[in-house]
């Protein structure tokens, strides 16, 4: 029982650490219109602020994953939290534009390593059961950060009245608090190493460790990459501006509308994590979640249905996939290779996020999207819908393969994880 208390304390500290980081991740969307009107940024420049967030991880994500396996998840978490905070401060200083770009780049480098290190840590501390629920609760707290960022246009309206910079300083402070929670996590992990399972890593790194994963791993990797390349560029960069220009609502109303996705995920994600732990059918759950994404953008692009419809579809998808995909990925690889496996996913995910953010901004500029031409956003929506269809194909292939295994793979209620 005492051991359980320690692992749930680790979960709490992990969740608090990622919450502030996710607030800062999603802070660009609420200030996008302020950056456009007060600093004259183009949509391409706004898109680049989140595209550059992902760029360093294209080259360094695998290194980060290997580093996590070598120095330990807790130490990597503390290091990454510090880098994230430095990047958030530089972003808040924000002038000239190049300094803002540098800040987002450093924050991206820290955030993505932090995210992977915390997931690896949870896999180690919850090695004896309950991993899906633990990860789901972790993501629920992360969604609190995203929800708070979107709704800050209302509860922190005074900061927005002061211009584009005060909201960024609030984000920097919340990110810096993660250094404290990451430090506490490191101290506990250092004191109680016998309560976690890290597997048996080899003494030396071999390049073949980057390959040799099962076909199911590569299917789930492409789902992860493509889903992130659709969801985050839309919801964390362009959605609030899109709602203002196309739906004709205010900044505060658009922020609230965007927050509904994250609000739903706060409560629904643990439910799907619990279902995955108790009844299995993980690949089936992923198929259902992935199928809702192309439907979401079809509704936005080609219908006049109320915003809540597309929000409900995306919110359900965003609740299912994160709760199931990361624990399922950990089940498909050896425990001591989790950091490396997650690093490979993060590398390709970062490339997808960078390209997708930039491409969406470029399409909006090319088609002159804005309040005077709301149809200019259609090309961006079609791009996101097309990527969603490809991700659905990868998910269906994963389900077919896993159900064809003698043990039914991750579809089974109880899965034997590789040592």
XYZ file of C-alpha atoms in Angstrom:
419
model
C 0.000 0.000 0.000
C 2.830 2.380 0.842
C 4.426 1.599 -2.506
C 1.197 2.624 -4.245
C 1.243 5.968 -2.461
C 4.703 6.695 -3.841
C 3.817 5.829 -7.413
C 0.684 7.986 -7.285
C 2.768 10.837 -5.895
C 5.041 10.387 -8.915
C 1.944 10.557 -11.105
C 0.825 13.782 -9.399
C 4.234 15.445 -9.792
C 4.437 14.319 -13.432
C 0.982 15.711 -14.140
C 1.738 19.081 -12.518
C 5.014 19.323 -14.409
C 3.373 18.778 -17.790
C 0.366 21.010 -17.020
C 2.357 24.260 -17.053
C 4.260 23.160 -20.117
C 1.030 22.461 -22.003
C -0.301 25.875 -21.029
C 2.715 27.423 -22.712
C 2.390 25.077 -25.688
C -1.137 26.350 -26.388
C -0.589 30.040 -25.627
C -0.016 31.057 -29.274
C -3.603 30.447 -30.448
C -5.209 32.903 -27.963
C -2.760 35.692 -28.882
C -2.645 34.957 -32.641
C -5.014 37.813 -33.503
C -3.077 40.206 -31.215
C 0.157 39.256 -32.965
C -1.520 39.897 -36.314
C -3.009 43.276 -35.374
C -0.406 44.654 -32.929
C 2.813 43.339 -34.455
C 1.740 42.876 -38.058
C 2.588 39.163 -38.181
C 1.461 37.219 -41.230
C -0.266 33.877 -40.762
C 2.893 32.197 -41.993
C 4.867 33.921 -39.211
C 2.275 32.870 -36.644
C 2.382 29.296 -37.932
C 6.175 29.361 -37.752
C 6.017 30.081 -34.000
C 4.564 26.623 -33.469
C 6.382 25.028 -36.406
C 9.788 25.977 -34.982
C 8.642 24.533 -31.656
C 8.919 21.109 -33.304
C 11.977 21.614 -35.508
C 14.824 20.795 -33.068
C 13.191 17.503 -32.190
C 13.363 16.325 -35.788
C 17.119 15.976 -35.296
C 17.341 15.498 -31.532
C 14.312 13.418 -30.526
C 16.064 10.068 -30.945
C 19.065 11.406 -29.035
C 16.662 12.510 -26.312
C 15.033 9.083 -26.216
C 18.373 7.303 -25.959
C 19.466 9.837 -23.303
C 16.351 9.070 -21.258
C 17.173 5.359 -21.400
C 20.760 6.080 -20.328
C 20.512 8.740 -17.581
C 17.027 7.871 -16.361
C 13.613 9.432 -16.860
C 13.717 11.505 -13.653
C 17.020 13.245 -14.369
C 15.976 13.848 -17.996
C 12.713 15.365 -16.729
C 14.498 17.910 -14.538
C 16.887 18.873 -17.339
C 14.083 19.234 -19.865
C 11.911 21.302 -17.503
C 14.763 23.782 -17.092
C 15.278 24.154 -20.851
C 11.510 24.616 -21.324
C 11.415 27.432 -18.777
C 14.318 29.269 -20.434
C 12.552 29.054 -23.787
C 9.270 30.325 -22.310
C 11.030 33.394 -20.851
C 12.690 34.244 -24.174
C 9.332 33.906 -25.937
C 7.751 36.303 -23.463
C 10.510 38.873 -24.055
C 9.502 38.403 -27.666
C 11.316 41.233 -29.443
C 12.711 41.088 -32.000
C 10.757 38.349 -33.786
C 13.939 36.257 -34.071
C 14.236 36.126 -30.251
C 10.656 34.944 -30.041
C 11.459 32.225 -32.561
C 14.527 31.188 -30.531
C 12.390 30.998 -27.388
C 9.811 28.752 -29.035
C 12.608 26.574 -30.423
C 14.177 26.083 -26.976
C 10.792 25.555 -25.370
C 9.969 22.940 -27.996
C 13.229 21.112 -27.381
C 12.566 21.028 -23.642
C 8.835 20.281 -23.814
C 9.078 17.322 -26.147
C 11.893 15.717 -24.136
C 9.951 16.427 -20.937
C 6.827 14.827 -22.383
C 8.639 11.646 -23.432
C 10.646 11.395 -20.195
C 7.493 11.633 -18.080
C 5.714 8.980 -20.170
C 8.708 6.649 -19.841
C 8.764 7.316 -16.102
C 5.095 6.424 -15.743
C 5.649 3.186 -17.689
C 8.427 2.334 -15.218
C 6.532 3.230 -12.042
C 3.276 1.559 -13.155
C 4.949 -1.558 -14.527
C 2.794 -3.839 -12.386
C -0.580 -2.596 -13.654
C -2.763 0.456 -14.201
C -0.515 2.099 -16.810
C -3.324 3.152 -19.156
C -5.304 4.800 -16.354
C -2.154 6.509 -15.038
C -1.298 7.876 -18.486
C -4.915 8.961 -18.978
C -4.876 10.891 -15.682
C -1.539 12.401 -16.713
C -3.064 13.603 -19.978
C -6.167 14.878 -18.201
C -4.004 17.221 -16.142
C -2.152 18.262 -19.296
C -5.550 19.144 -20.799
C -6.203 21.350 -17.774
C -3.198 23.384 -18.924
C -4.535 23.565 -22.490
C -8.043 24.401 -21.260
C -6.682 27.149 -19.017
C -4.724 28.642 -21.926
C -7.795 28.775 -24.162
C -10.103 30.173 -21.486
C -7.473 32.698 -20.347
C -9.019 35.075 -22.896
C -11.868 35.335 -20.355
C -10.454 34.741 -16.868
C -7.268 36.708 -17.660
C -8.940 39.284 -19.907
C -7.016 42.037 -18.132
C -3.737 40.556 -19.344
C -4.977 40.458 -22.935
C -6.102 44.066 -22.613
C -2.443 44.854 -22.001
C -1.449 43.430 -25.385
C 0.305 40.339 -26.680
C 3.103 40.188 -24.070
C 1.458 39.811 -20.601
C -0.220 36.469 -21.496
C 3.200 35.144 -22.504
C 4.713 36.137 -19.162
C 1.971 34.244 -17.336
C 2.786 31.197 -19.481
C 6.488 31.557 -18.656
C 5.794 31.600 -14.908
C 3.623 28.473 -15.081
C 6.286 26.689 -17.126
C 9.009 27.645 -14.644
C 7.023 26.086 -11.780
C 7.646 22.765 -13.519
C 11.289 22.947 -12.428
C 10.144 22.606 -8.810
C 7.827 19.643 -9.402
C 10.411 17.945 -11.642
C 13.012 18.391 -8.907
C 10.768 16.705 -6.338
C 10.128 13.847 -8.771
C 13.887 13.395 -9.265
C 14.508 13.276 -5.503
C 11.838 10.596 -4.942
C 12.986 8.544 -7.923
C 16.587 8.686 -6.692
C 15.576 7.588 -3.202
C 13.288 4.695 -4.211
C 14.743 3.079 -7.346
C 13.509 -0.376 -6.292
C 9.872 0.640 -6.904
C 10.257 1.110 -10.651
C 11.144 -1.255 -13.481
C 13.598 -0.075 -16.141
C 14.326 -3.451 -17.746
C 17.846 -4.502 -18.670
C 19.509 -1.990 -21.034
C 22.650 -2.967 -22.884
C 25.862 -1.403 -21.645
C 26.587 0.225 -24.987
C 24.307 1.841 -27.530
C 23.979 0.050 -30.872
C 22.405 1.610 -33.959
C 20.321 -1.505 -34.472
C 18.378 -0.452 -31.374
C 16.676 2.128 -33.614
C 15.135 -0.647 -35.694
C 13.894 -4.151 -35.079
C 10.515 -3.068 -33.768
C 7.413 -5.005 -34.815
C 5.191 -3.996 -37.706
C 2.507 -3.030 -35.171
C 4.890 -0.497 -33.671
C 5.306 1.209 -37.045
C 1.538 1.292 -37.610
C 0.951 2.905 -34.226
C 3.839 5.292 -34.884
C 2.172 6.630 -38.048
C -1.131 7.026 -36.263
C 0.638 9.014 -33.555
C 2.505 11.216 -36.027
C -0.439 11.961 -38.307
C -2.944 12.511 -35.500
C -0.628 15.033 -33.834
C 0.062 16.725 -37.190
C -3.654 17.363 -37.554
C -4.887 18.066 -34.051
C -2.252 20.384 -32.624
C -1.652 22.696 -35.607
C -5.389 23.294 -35.802
C -6.323 23.540 -32.118
C -3.106 25.131 -30.818
C -2.370 27.551 -33.663
C -5.209 28.418 -36.021
C -8.559 27.383 -34.521
C -9.302 30.486 -32.435
C -8.444 32.786 -35.327
C -10.502 30.545 -37.638
C -13.521 30.721 -35.331
C -13.259 34.509 -35.194
C -12.936 34.986 -38.949
C -15.345 32.289 -40.160
C -17.929 32.092 -37.389
C -17.851 35.810 -36.574
C -17.419 35.434 -32.823
C -15.257 37.412 -30.398
C -11.807 36.422 -29.111
C -13.246 35.433 -25.727
C -16.020 33.371 -27.345
C -13.549 31.673 -29.694
C -11.248 30.808 -26.787
C -14.135 29.246 -24.865
C -15.281 27.290 -27.939
C -11.764 25.949 -28.489
C -11.472 24.993 -24.826
C -14.450 22.629 -25.012
C -12.270 19.982 -26.643
C -9.810 20.092 -23.763
C -12.577 20.322 -21.145
C -14.149 17.131 -22.469
C -10.770 15.393 -22.536
C -10.094 16.232 -18.872
C -12.945 13.963 -17.797
C -13.276 11.509 -20.691
C -9.610 10.512 -21.084
C -9.395 8.612 -17.747
C -12.591 6.754 -18.645
C -11.054 5.399 -21.839
C -7.820 4.614 -20.020
C -9.774 2.568 -17.492
C -11.644 0.777 -20.299
C -8.355 -0.088 -22.001
C -6.962 -1.481 -18.739
C -10.093 -3.480 -17.894
C -11.449 -4.807 -21.218
C -8.648 -4.398 -23.762
C -9.761 -3.760 -27.382
C -7.095 -1.056 -27.577
C -6.671 -1.145 -31.358
C -10.443 -1.015 -31.802
C -10.648 2.062 -29.580
C -7.906 3.686 -31.659
C -9.841 2.989 -34.884
C -12.948 4.657 -33.462
C -10.973 7.689 -32.291
C -9.112 8.077 -35.590
C -12.316 7.775 -37.637
C -13.779 10.887 -36.022
C -10.995 13.234 -37.164
C -11.744 13.371 -40.932
C -15.428 13.654 -40.041
C -14.633 16.683 -37.867
C -13.003 18.628 -40.687
C -15.680 17.597 -43.164
C -18.267 19.143 -40.842
C -16.229 22.356 -40.471
C -15.486 22.743 -44.188
C -18.743 21.719 -45.809
C -21.577 22.342 -43.355
C -23.028 25.197 -41.327
C -23.627 22.992 -38.305
C -23.102 24.548 -34.856
C -19.565 24.593 -33.478
C -20.430 22.145 -30.728
C -20.833 19.324 -33.272
C -17.254 19.475 -34.559
C -16.045 20.141 -31.021
C -17.781 17.013 -29.719
C -16.321 14.871 -32.513
C -12.780 16.163 -31.998
C -13.114 16.050 -28.212
C -14.107 12.368 -28.284
C -11.201 11.558 -30.613
C -8.774 13.527 -28.443
C -9.978 11.677 -25.351
C -9.581 8.184 -26.782
C -6.305 8.286 -28.688
C -3.866 9.734 -26.096
C -5.328 7.503 -23.358
C -4.742 4.354 -25.389
C -1.881 4.992 -27.793
C 1.045 5.527 -25.390
C 0.401 2.556 -23.068
C -0.208 0.410 -26.173
C 3.102 1.559 -27.642
C 4.890 0.615 -24.418
C 3.344 -2.857 -24.688
C 4.795 -3.314 -28.184
C 8.460 -2.721 -27.223
C 10.889 -3.993 -24.592
C 10.819 -1.989 -21.372
C 14.441 -0.853 -21.652
C 13.810 0.469 -25.196
C 10.790 2.639 -24.348
C 12.786 5.859 -24.397
C 14.295 5.023 -27.782
C 10.923 3.975 -29.224
C 9.184 7.089 -27.929
C 12.095 9.165 -29.239
C 11.621 7.815 -32.773
C 7.915 8.634 -32.588
C 8.726 12.089 -31.255
C 11.236 12.749 -34.070
C 8.727 11.987 -36.805
C 5.916 13.669 -34.897
C 8.004 16.827 -34.593
C 8.702 16.792 -38.330
C 4.986 16.383 -38.987
C 4.054 19.206 -36.606
C 6.611 21.578 -38.114
C 5.543 20.871 -41.703
C 1.834 20.905 -40.900
C 1.942 24.188 -38.954
C 3.930 25.911 -41.672
C 1.835 24.439 -44.497
C -1.434 25.497 -42.839
C -0.195 29.066 -42.398
C 1.109 29.157 -45.969
C -2.215 27.887 -47.347
C -4.108 30.519 -45.382
C -1.862 33.268 -46.751
C -1.956 31.869 -50.326
C -5.768 31.785 -50.347
C -5.998 35.122 -48.446
C -7.895 33.604 -45.548
C -9.320 36.147 -43.142
C -12.530 37.873 -42.020
C -13.013 39.294 -45.531
C -12.481 35.874 -47.149
C -13.537 33.070 -44.766
C -13.558 30.558 -47.655
C -9.779 30.956 -47.783
C -9.548 28.584 -44.799
C -11.083 25.680 -46.746
C -7.741 24.547 -48.179
C -6.314 24.203 -44.662
C -9.309 22.138 -43.568
C -9.037 19.855 -46.601
C -5.339 19.290 -45.833
C -6.141 18.305 -42.244
C -8.986 16.016 -43.366
C -6.704 14.244 -45.878
C -4.026 13.586 -43.256
C -6.737 12.242 -40.945
C -7.832 9.704 -43.549
C -4.262 8.395 -43.870
C -3.980 8.062 -40.081
C -7.231 6.085 -40.052
C -5.720 3.675 -42.602
C -2.699 3.055 -40.351
C -5.027 2.383 -37.415
C -7.118 -0.128 -39.336
C -3.920 -1.949 -40.391
C -2.836 -2.060 -36.724
C -6.137 -3.584 -35.636
C -6.071 -6.226 -38.389
C -2.538 -7.309 -37.460
C -3.079 -7.368 -33.708
C -6.327 -9.351 -33.926
C -4.539 -11.844 -36.162
C -1.934 -12.678 -33.528
C -2.418 -15.883 -31.476
C -2.689 -13.843 -28.277
C -4.755 -11.073 -29.979
C -1.926 -8.651 -29.147
C -2.955 -5.317 -27.636
C -6.592 -6.195 -28.321
C -6.456 -8.692 -25.452
C -7.630 -7.689 -21.983
C -4.350 -8.778 -20.401
C -1.142 -8.103 -22.322
C 2.253 -9.544 -21.460
C 4.737 -6.697 -21.798
C 8.218 -7.472 -23.140
C 10.847 -7.351 -20.421
